Coordinates of C-alpha atoms in Angstrom, one line a residue:
N24 CA 3.6 -3.8 11.8
W25 CA 4.7 -7.1 10.4
M26 CA 1.5 -8.9 11.4
R27 CA -0.6 -6.1 10.0
A28 CA 1.3 -6.3 6.7
R29 CA 0.8 -10.1 6.6
E30 CA -2.9 -9.9 6.9
A31 CA -3.3 -9.4 3.1
L32 CA -1.7 -12.8 2.4
L33 CA -3.6 -14.8 5.0
S34 CA -6.1 -17.5 3.9
S35 CA -7.2 -20.8 5.4
D36 CA -9.9 -23.4 4.8
L37 CA -9.7 -24.3 8.5
I38 CA -10.9 -20.9 9.7
P39 CA -14.6 -20.5 8.7
G40 CA -15.9 -17.2 7.3
D41 CA -14.2 -14.1 6.2
L42 CA -10.8 -13.7 7.7
E43 CA -11.1 -9.9 7.6
R44 CA -13.4 -10.1 10.6
L45 CA -10.3 -11.1 12.6
Y46 CA -8.3 -8.0 11.6
P47 CA -6.3 -6.5 13.1
I48 CA -4.7 -9.8 14.3
C49 CA -2.8 -7.9 17.0
T50 CA -5.0 -5.5 19.0
P51 CA -3.6 -1.9 18.8
G52 CA -2.3 -0.8 22.2
A53 CA -2.3 -4.3 23.6
S54 CA 0.6 -5.7 25.6
D55 CA 3.4 -7.8 24.1
S56 CA 1.9 -10.9 25.8
A57 CA -1.6 -10.2 24.4
S58 CA -0.2 -9.8 20.9
F59 CA 1.8 -13.0 21.3
D60 CA -1.4 -14.8 22.4
E61 CA -3.4 -13.5 19.5
V62 CA -0.8 -14.7 16.9
L63 CA -0.4 -18.0 18.6
E64 CA -4.1 -18.6 18.5
L65 CA -4.2 -17.7 14.8
L66 CA -1.5 -20.2 14.0
H67 CA -3.2 -22.9 16.0
M68 CA -6.6 -22.3 14.5
G69 CA -5.0 -22.2 11.1
G70 CA -4.0 -25.9 11.4
R71 CA -0.8 -26.1 13.3
S72 CA -0.4 -28.1 16.5
L73 CA 0.2 -26.0 19.5
P74 CA 3.8 -27.1 19.9
H75 CA 4.4 -26.3 16.2
A76 CA 2.9 -22.8 16.6
V77 CA 5.0 -22.1 19.7
L78 CA 8.2 -23.2 18.0
M79 CA 7.5 -21.0 15.0
M80 CA 7.3 -18.0 17.3
I81 CA 10.0 -19.0 19.8
P82 CA 12.6 -21.2 18.0
E83 CA 15.7 -22.4 19.7
A84 CA 19.0 -20.9 18.7
W85 CA 19.7 -23.0 15.6
E86 CA 21.7 -20.6 13.4
N87 CA 25.1 -21.3 15.1
H88 CA 24.4 -24.8 16.4
A89 CA 26.8 -26.9 14.4
E90 CA 25.7 -30.2 16.0
M91 CA 21.9 -29.8 15.5
D92 CA 20.1 -32.5 13.6
P93 CA 19.9 -31.4 9.9
A94 CA 16.1 -32.1 9.8
R95 CA 15.5 -29.9 12.8
R96 CA 17.7 -27.2 11.4
A97 CA 15.7 -27.3 8.2
F98 CA 12.5 -27.0 10.1
Y99 CA 13.7 -23.8 11.8
E100 CA 15.2 -22.3 8.7
F101 CA 12.1 -22.9 6.7
H102 CA 9.9 -21.2 9.3
S103 CA 12.3 -18.3 9.5
S104 CA 11.2 -17.4 6.0
L105 CA 7.6 -17.1 7.2
M106 CA 8.1 -15.3 10.5
E107 CA 10.8 -13.6 12.6
P108 CA 11.4 -14.9 16.1
W109 CA 9.5 -13.3 18.9
D110 CA 12.6 -12.4 20.8
G111 CA 13.1 -11.6 24.5
P112 CA 13.3 -13.2 27.9
A113 CA 10.3 -15.4 28.5
C114 CA 9.0 -18.7 29.8
V115 CA 5.8 -19.2 27.9
V116 CA 3.2 -21.6 29.3
F117 CA 0.5 -22.7 26.9
T118 CA -2.5 -25.1 26.6
D119 CA -5.3 -26.1 24.3
G120 CA -7.2 -28.1 26.8
E121 CA -5.5 -31.4 26.0
Q122 CA -1.8 -30.5 25.9
I123 CA -0.2 -28.2 28.4
G124 CA 3.4 -27.2 28.1
A125 CA 6.1 -24.5 28.5
V126 CA 9.0 -23.3 26.4
L127 CA 12.0 -21.1 27.4
D128 CA 13.5 -18.4 25.2
R129 CA 16.7 -19.1 23.2
N130 CA 18.8 -17.3 25.9
G131 CA 17.3 -19.0 28.9
L132 CA 16.9 -15.7 30.7
R133 CA 13.8 -16.8 32.7
P134 CA 14.3 -19.6 35.3
S135 CA 11.9 -22.6 35.0
R136 CA 12.0 -25.8 37.1
Y137 CA 9.7 -28.8 37.0
W138 CA 8.9 -31.7 39.3
V139 CA 6.9 -34.9 38.7
T140 CA 5.5 -36.9 41.6
D141 CA 4.7 -40.6 41.8
D142 CA 0.9 -39.8 41.8
G143 CA 1.1 -38.0 38.4
L144 CA 1.3 -34.4 39.7
V145 CA 3.4 -32.2 37.4
V146 CA 4.6 -28.8 38.8
L147 CA 6.4 -26.2 36.8
A148 CA 7.4 -22.9 38.4
S149 CA 10.1 -20.3 38.2
E150 CA 11.6 -21.2 41.6
V151 CA 12.1 -24.1 44.0
G152 CA 9.7 -24.3 46.9
V153 CA 6.6 -22.9 45.3
L154 CA 4.6 -25.9 46.6
D155 CA 5.4 -28.1 49.5
L156 CA 6.2 -31.5 48.0
D157 CA 7.3 -34.6 49.8
P158 CA 10.8 -35.2 48.4
A159 CA 10.2 -39.0 48.6
S160 CA 7.3 -38.7 46.2
I161 CA 9.3 -36.9 43.4
V162 CA 10.2 -39.3 40.6
R163 CA 11.6 -36.7 38.2
K164 CA 12.8 -33.1 38.4
G165 CA 14.8 -30.8 36.3
R166 CA 15.4 -27.4 34.8
L167 CA 13.9 -26.2 31.5
Q168 CA 16.8 -25.4 29.3
P169 CA 17.1 -22.6 26.7
G170 CA 15.0 -23.2 23.7
R171 CA 13.6 -26.5 25.1
M172 CA 10.0 -27.5 25.4
F173 CA 8.3 -29.3 28.3
L174 CA 5.0 -30.8 27.2
V175 CA 2.3 -32.9 29.0
D176 CA -0.4 -34.7 27.0
T177 CA -3.4 -35.2 29.2
E178 CA -5.0 -37.5 26.7
E179 CA -2.1 -39.9 26.4
H180 CA -1.2 -39.4 30.1
R181 CA 2.5 -38.8 29.5
I182 CA 5.2 -36.3 29.2
I183 CA 6.4 -35.8 25.6
E184 CA 10.1 -35.2 25.4
D185 CA 11.6 -32.3 23.6
D186 CA 13.5 -34.4 21.1
E187 CA 10.3 -36.4 20.2
I188 CA 8.3 -33.2 19.7
K189 CA 10.9 -31.6 17.4
S190 CA 11.7 -34.7 15.5
T191 CA 8.0 -35.3 14.8
L192 CA 7.5 -31.7 13.6
A193 CA 10.6 -31.8 11.5
A194 CA 9.4 -34.9 9.7
E195 CA 6.0 -33.5 8.7
H196 CA 7.3 -32.0 5.4
P197 CA 10.5 -32.3 3.4
Y198 CA 11.7 -29.0 4.6
A199 CA 15.3 -29.6 3.6
E200 CA 14.2 -30.3 0.0
W201 CA 12.0 -27.2 0.0
L202 CA 14.9 -25.1 1.2
H203 CA 17.3 -26.5 -1.4
A204 CA 14.9 -25.7 -4.2
G205 CA 13.7 -22.3 -2.9
L206 CA 16.6 -20.5 -1.2
V207 CA 19.1 -18.6 -3.3
H208 CA 22.5 -17.8 -1.9
L209 CA 24.6 -14.8 -3.1
D210 CA 27.3 -17.2 -4.4
D211 CA 24.6 -18.7 -6.7
I212 CA 24.1 -15.4 -8.5
T213 CA 26.2 -14.3 -11.5
D214 CA 29.0 -11.9 -10.6
R215 CA 29.0 -8.5 -12.1
E216 CA 31.9 -6.2 -13.0
H217 CA 33.5 -4.4 -10.1
I218 CA 33.6 -0.7 -10.8
V219 CA 36.5 1.4 -9.4
H220 CA 35.7 5.1 -9.0
T221 CA 38.2 7.8 -9.4
H222 CA 39.5 9.9 -6.5
A223 CA 37.8 13.0 -8.0
S224 CA 34.5 11.1 -8.2
V225 CA 34.7 9.9 -4.6
T226 CA 35.7 13.3 -3.3
R227 CA 32.8 15.1 -5.2
R228 CA 30.2 12.7 -3.7
Q229 CA 31.7 13.0 -0.2
Q230 CA 31.1 16.7 -0.5
I231 CA 27.5 16.1 -1.5
F232 CA 26.8 13.8 1.5
G233 CA 28.6 16.0 4.0
Y234 CA 31.6 13.8 4.7
T235 CA 34.3 15.4 6.9
E236 CA 38.0 14.7 7.2
E237 CA 37.4 13.7 10.8
E238 CA 34.9 11.1 9.8
L239 CA 37.3 9.6 7.3
R240 CA 40.1 9.6 9.7
V241 CA 38.4 8.8 13.1
L242 CA 35.4 6.7 12.0
L243 CA 36.1 4.9 8.7
T244 CA 39.8 4.4 8.9
P245 CA 39.8 2.3 12.1
M246 CA 37.0 0.1 10.8
A247 CA 38.8 -0.4 7.5
N248 CA 42.1 -1.3 9.2
T249 CA 40.9 -3.5 12.0
G250 CA 37.4 -4.7 11.3
G251 CA 36.2 -3.3 14.6
E252 CA 34.5 -0.1 15.7
P253 CA 36.7 2.9 16.5
L254 CA 37.4 3.4 20.2
G255 CA 37.6 6.7 22.0
S256 CA 37.9 7.9 25.6
M257 CA 36.9 11.5 25.4
G258 CA 33.4 12.8 26.1
T259 CA 31.4 14.8 23.6
D260 CA 30.4 18.4 24.0
S261 CA 28.4 18.6 20.8
P262 CA 24.8 19.7 21.3
I263 CA 22.0 17.4 20.2
A264 CA 21.0 17.7 16.6
A265 CA 17.8 19.7 17.5
L266 CA 19.8 22.4 19.3
S267 CA 22.8 22.5 16.9
D268 CA 23.5 25.4 14.6
K269 CA 25.3 23.1 12.2
P270 CA 23.8 21.0 9.5
R271 CA 23.2 17.5 10.9
L272 CA 22.1 14.2 9.3
L273 CA 18.6 13.0 9.9
F274 CA 20.1 10.0 11.7
D275 CA 21.3 12.3 14.5
Y276 CA 17.7 13.1 15.5
F277 CA 17.2 9.6 16.7
A278 CA 18.4 7.9 19.8
Q279 CA 18.7 4.2 20.6
L280 CA 16.5 2.7 23.3
F281 CA 18.0 0.2 25.6
A282 CA 16.8 -2.7 27.7
Q283 CA 15.5 -1.8 31.2
V284 CA 14.3 -3.9 34.2
T285 CA 12.3 -6.7 32.6
N286 CA 14.3 -7.0 29.3
P287 CA 17.9 -7.6 30.1
P288 CA 20.6 -6.8 27.6
L289 CA 22.8 -9.5 26.1
D290 CA 26.5 -10.0 26.0
A291 CA 27.0 -10.0 22.3
I292 CA 30.5 -11.4 22.6
R293 CA 30.1 -14.2 25.1
E294 CA 26.5 -15.1 24.1
E295 CA 27.4 -15.3 20.4
L296 CA 25.8 -18.8 20.1
V297 CA 22.3 -17.4 20.5
T298 CA 22.8 -14.4 18.2
S299 CA 22.5 -14.2 14.4
L300 CA 23.0 -11.5 11.8
A301 CA 21.8 -13.7 8.9
G302 CA 18.5 -13.1 7.2
S303 CA 16.7 -13.4 3.9
I304 CA 15.1 -11.1 1.5
G305 CA 12.2 -11.6 -0.9
P306 CA 8.4 -12.0 -0.8
E307 CA 6.7 -13.8 2.0
A308 CA 3.9 -16.3 1.6
N309 CA 0.7 -17.2 3.4
L310 CA 1.6 -17.7 7.0
L311 CA -1.2 -20.3 7.4
E312 CA -0.4 -22.6 4.5
P313 CA 3.3 -23.5 4.1
T314 CA 4.3 -24.6 0.7
P315 CA 7.7 -25.0 -1.1
A316 CA 7.2 -21.5 -2.5
S317 CA 7.2 -20.1 1.1
C318 CA 11.0 -20.1 1.2
R319 CA 11.7 -18.7 -2.3
Q320 CA 14.0 -16.0 -1.0
I321 CA 17.6 -14.8 -1.1
V322 CA 19.8 -15.6 1.9
L323 CA 21.7 -12.6 3.2
P324 CA 24.5 -13.7 5.6
F325 CA 25.0 -10.1 6.9
P326 CA 22.9 -7.0 7.2
V327 CA 25.6 -4.9 5.4
F328 CA 26.6 -6.0 1.9
S329 CA 29.1 -4.8 -0.6
N330 CA 28.7 -2.9 -3.9
D331 CA 29.4 -6.2 -5.8
D332 CA 26.7 -8.1 -4.0
L333 CA 24.2 -5.3 -4.6
A334 CA 25.1 -5.4 -8.3
K335 CA 24.4 -9.2 -8.3
I336 CA 20.9 -8.6 -6.8
R337 CA 20.2 -5.6 -8.9
H338 CA 20.7 -7.7 -12.1
I339 CA 19.7 -11.0 -10.6
N340 CA 17.4 -12.1 -13.4
R341 CA 19.2 -10.4 -16.3
D342 CA 20.2 -13.8 -17.7
G343 CA 16.7 -15.2 -17.2
D344 CA 17.9 -17.9 -14.7
M345 CA 16.4 -16.4 -11.5
V346 CA 12.7 -16.2 -12.3
G347 CA 10.6 -14.7 -9.5
F348 CA 13.2 -12.2 -8.3
Q349 CA 12.4 -9.1 -10.4
T350 CA 14.2 -6.1 -8.9
H351 CA 13.0 -2.5 -9.1
V352 CA 15.4 0.5 -8.3
A353 CA 13.7 3.6 -6.9
R354 CA 15.8 6.7 -7.2
G355 CA 15.7 8.8 -4.0
L356 CA 16.6 12.1 -5.6
Y357 CA 14.6 15.4 -5.8
D358 CA 14.8 18.8 -7.4
V359 CA 16.9 20.8 -5.0
E360 CA 15.4 24.2 -6.1
G361 CA 12.0 23.1 -4.9
G362 CA 13.1 22.7 -1.3
G363 CA 11.2 20.7 1.2
A364 CA 8.0 20.8 -0.8
A365 CA 9.7 19.1 -3.7
M366 CA 11.2 16.5 -1.4
A367 CA 7.8 15.7 0.1
A368 CA 6.3 15.5 -3.4
R369 CA 9.1 13.2 -4.6
I370 CA 8.7 10.9 -1.7
D371 CA 4.9 10.6 -2.4
A372 CA 5.8 9.9 -6.1
I373 CA 8.3 7.2 -5.1
C374 CA 5.6 5.6 -2.8
A375 CA 3.3 5.4 -5.8
E376 CA 6.1 4.1 -8.1
V377 CA 7.0 1.3 -5.7
S378 CA 3.3 0.3 -5.3
Q379 CA 3.1 0.1 -9.1
A380 CA 6.3 -1.9 -9.3
I381 CA 4.9 -4.4 -6.9
A382 CA 1.7 -4.7 -8.9
D383 CA 3.9 -5.3 -12.0
G384 CA 5.7 -8.2 -10.3
A385 CA 8.7 -6.6 -8.5
R386 CA 9.8 -8.7 -5.5
I387 CA 12.9 -6.7 -4.4
I388 CA 12.9 -3.0 -4.1
V389 CA 16.3 -1.1 -4.0
L390 CA 16.1 2.5 -2.6
S391 CA 19.1 4.3 -4.1
D392 CA 20.4 7.8 -3.8
R393 CA 23.2 7.3 -6.4
H394 CA 23.8 9.8 -9.2
A395 CA 23.1 12.9 -7.1
T396 CA 24.0 16.2 -8.8
Q397 CA 23.8 19.9 -8.2
E398 CA 20.2 19.8 -9.5
L399 CA 19.1 16.5 -8.0
A400 CA 19.8 16.2 -4.3
P401 CA 19.6 12.9 -2.3
I402 CA 16.6 12.3 -0.1
P403 CA 17.9 11.2 3.4
S404 CA 18.0 7.5 3.2
L405 CA 16.3 7.1 6.6
L406 CA 13.4 9.3 5.6
L407 CA 12.8 7.5 2.3
T408 CA 13.1 4.0 4.0
G409 CA 10.6 4.9 6.7
A410 CA 8.3 6.4 4.2
I411 CA 8.3 3.4 1.9
H412 CA 8.1 0.9 4.7
H413 CA 5.1 2.5 6.3
H414 CA 3.4 3.2 3.0
L415 CA 3.6 -0.5 2.1
V416 CA 2.5 -1.5 5.6
R417 CA -0.6 0.7 5.3
E418 CA -1.6 -0.7 2.0
K419 CA -0.7 -4.3 3.2
T420 CA 1.8 -5.0 0.4
R421 CA 5.0 -4.8 2.6
T422 CA 5.4 -8.6 2.7
H423 CA 5.3 -8.8 -1.1
V424 CA 8.8 -7.4 -1.4
G425 CA 12.2 -7.2 0.3
L426 CA 13.6 -3.8 0.9
L427 CA 17.3 -3.0 0.3
V428 CA 18.9 0.5 0.8
E429 CA 21.8 1.8 -1.3
A430 CA 22.8 4.9 0.7
G431 CA 25.6 7.4 0.4
D432 CA 24.8 9.1 3.7
V433 CA 25.5 6.0 5.8
R434 CA 28.9 5.7 7.5
E435 CA 28.3 4.8 11.1
V436 CA 26.8 1.8 13.0
H437 CA 24.0 4.0 14.3
H438 CA 23.0 4.7 10.7
V439 CA 22.8 1.1 9.7
A440 CA 20.9 0.1 12.8
L441 CA 18.3 2.9 12.1
L442 CA 17.7 1.7 8.6
I443 CA 17.3 -1.9 9.7
G444 CA 15.1 -0.8 12.5
Y445 CA 12.8 1.1 10.1
G446 CA 12.4 -1.8 7.7
A447 CA 15.5 -2.4 5.5
A448 CA 16.5 -6.0 5.2
A449 CA 20.1 -4.9 4.5
V450 CA 22.1 -1.8 3.8
N451 CA 24.7 -1.0 1.2
P452 CA 26.7 2.0 2.4
Y453 CA 28.3 2.4 -1.1
L454 CA 30.1 5.7 -0.5
A455 CA 31.6 4.6 2.7
M456 CA 33.0 1.5 0.9
E457 CA 34.2 3.6 -2.0
S458 CA 35.8 6.0 0.4
V459 CA 37.9 3.4 2.2
E460 CA 38.8 1.9 -1.1
D461 CA 40.0 5.3 -2.2
L462 CA 41.9 5.9 1.0
A463 CA 43.7 2.6 0.6
R464 CA 44.6 3.3 -3.1
E465 CA 45.7 6.8 -2.4
G466 CA 47.7 5.8 0.7
Y467 CA 45.8 8.0 3.1
Y468 CA 45.2 6.5 6.6
V469 CA 44.1 3.0 5.5
K470 CA 47.0 0.6 5.5
T471 CA 45.3 -2.5 3.9
E472 CA 44.5 -3.5 0.4
P473 CA 41.2 -1.9 -1.0
E474 CA 39.3 -5.2 -1.0
V475 CA 40.4 -6.0 2.5
A476 CA 39.4 -2.5 3.7
V477 CA 35.9 -3.0 2.4
K478 CA 35.6 -6.5 4.0
N479 CA 36.8 -5.0 7.3
L480 CA 34.3 -2.2 7.1
I481 CA 31.4 -4.6 6.5
K482 CA 32.6 -6.7 9.4
A483 CA 32.8 -3.7 11.7
L484 CA 29.4 -2.4 10.8
G485 CA 27.8 -5.8 11.3
K486 CA 29.5 -6.3 14.7
G487 CA 28.3 -2.9 15.7
V488 CA 24.7 -3.7 14.7
L489 CA 24.9 -6.8 16.8
K490 CA 26.1 -4.7 19.8
V491 CA 23.2 -2.3 19.3
M492 CA 20.7 -5.1 19.1
S493 CA 22.1 -6.7 22.3
K494 CA 21.6 -3.5 24.3
M495 CA 17.9 -4.1 23.8
G496 CA 18.1 -7.8 24.5
V497 CA 17.4 -8.7 20.8
S498 CA 19.3 -11.8 19.5
T499 CA 18.5 -11.9 15.8
V500 CA 18.6 -9.2 13.1
A501 CA 15.3 -10.7 11.8
S502 CA 13.6 -9.7 15.0
Y503 CA 15.3 -6.2 14.9
T504 CA 14.2 -5.5 11.4
G505 CA 11.3 -3.0 11.5
A506 CA 11.2 -3.1 15.3
Q507 CA 11.6 0.7 15.5
I508 CA 13.4 0.6 18.9
F509 CA 14.3 4.3 18.8
E510 CA 13.0 7.6 20.0
A511 CA 13.0 10.8 17.9
V512 CA 14.3 14.0 19.4
G513 CA 13.5 17.3 17.8
L514 CA 11.5 16.2 14.8
S515 CA 8.1 17.6 13.8
Q516 CA 5.3 15.3 15.0
T517 CA 3.8 15.5 11.5
V518 CA 7.0 14.1 10.1
V519 CA 7.2 11.4 12.7
D520 CA 3.5 10.3 12.3
K521 CA 3.8 10.1 8.5
Y522 CA 7.2 8.7 7.9
F523 CA 8.1 7.0 11.2
T524 CA 4.7 5.9 12.4
G525 CA 4.7 4.6 16.0
T526 CA 7.9 6.3 17.0
T527 CA 7.8 8.3 20.3

């Protein structure tokens, strides 16, 4: 989906003829390896050296590497604005006829060993003993480490070391200067007034979104008190949503997939160094021609953000000091008397509204279900997010904007993971936050200060998303965004095809 969406921005003087003849870049139905090869070839033909293209797609784990050279870190951070990492266990071997090399994924989950003999023979394989080599002839041997590259240049007749490769690439452009000028951090944006809602207001909206006392006590309270997910030891005898005679949230009709056989899960706690929940939001630029404008985005340190941070982004350019970050808020509400037909019509209208907003210069879209009433019911946030994401992918404008979701129906880790998996850059579960604030103020269940309760909730939801990602072997939230690693159970195929395209 992401490469399909990026096609509208692609242009290069180095690739002759009309680029449209290359589309789709990734052949539908092809394997992951085939898609990787097609994108790698595009980047290489577009002017980047083969090692450069490979490191764009398989960067080492730089986010939590405190001792990494600043220039190298800037190289990786800049390219993260252009493309998400191609995550997963792999040892990728590549060549352009002159250089031949290999790179290991950031987790090092595929073994790779190399030997160099005194007559110039270089062997790289997954295991020892693949070829019978005279031990006396071996002048060098070693193991390819996570995120490291092994490169042989047949023209220069030498092995180019990992540090030399990356130092050379990091010095090609002033990436650190580009990042300093382009990236905007939340602390750089003017604070807005914090709004405290009354107990009656919170209770009324909890009723609209179907909150129960059990959810407040069993789900939200532990997260607000401890900053961790709630724990339980009992099984569940609840039927799946499709067979239940009770009203269920749309989230309940989706199940998480998990890594099997060739894609091992991660230990999100002990392998924290290679994971990252940070990302950025904003328009993307031409993948084939990097410029300082390519990283003009807002840095989001977490996939869940507070009401105050959303207020900052919503009014980011109100004072005229953040040019290029126009925000458009789309209201996900529909006439309840019209039923399902009115909801479908409203979703179509919002799709058209968002397309027009992009044409008018919007670079951040906020999908919001605030201000629901008896007459205007909220559209399920997952349905609206999937609809807008796939609508923009189909019309190839998805990379023009970042997508934020302000949702009242979100109160679990599963809900956040689904929204990110279907295209949201970050989620603001405003009613869950206002609920724990209210519980703290009223003295019910939550035993911390209101602001601490909200911070703990954000931390718990973020840690939960990381755990969900790790089940599938995904290390970064950028790779998880829009990945759709879910299956739908009990939904109409028509609904799935239109709003959750590609889901099984």
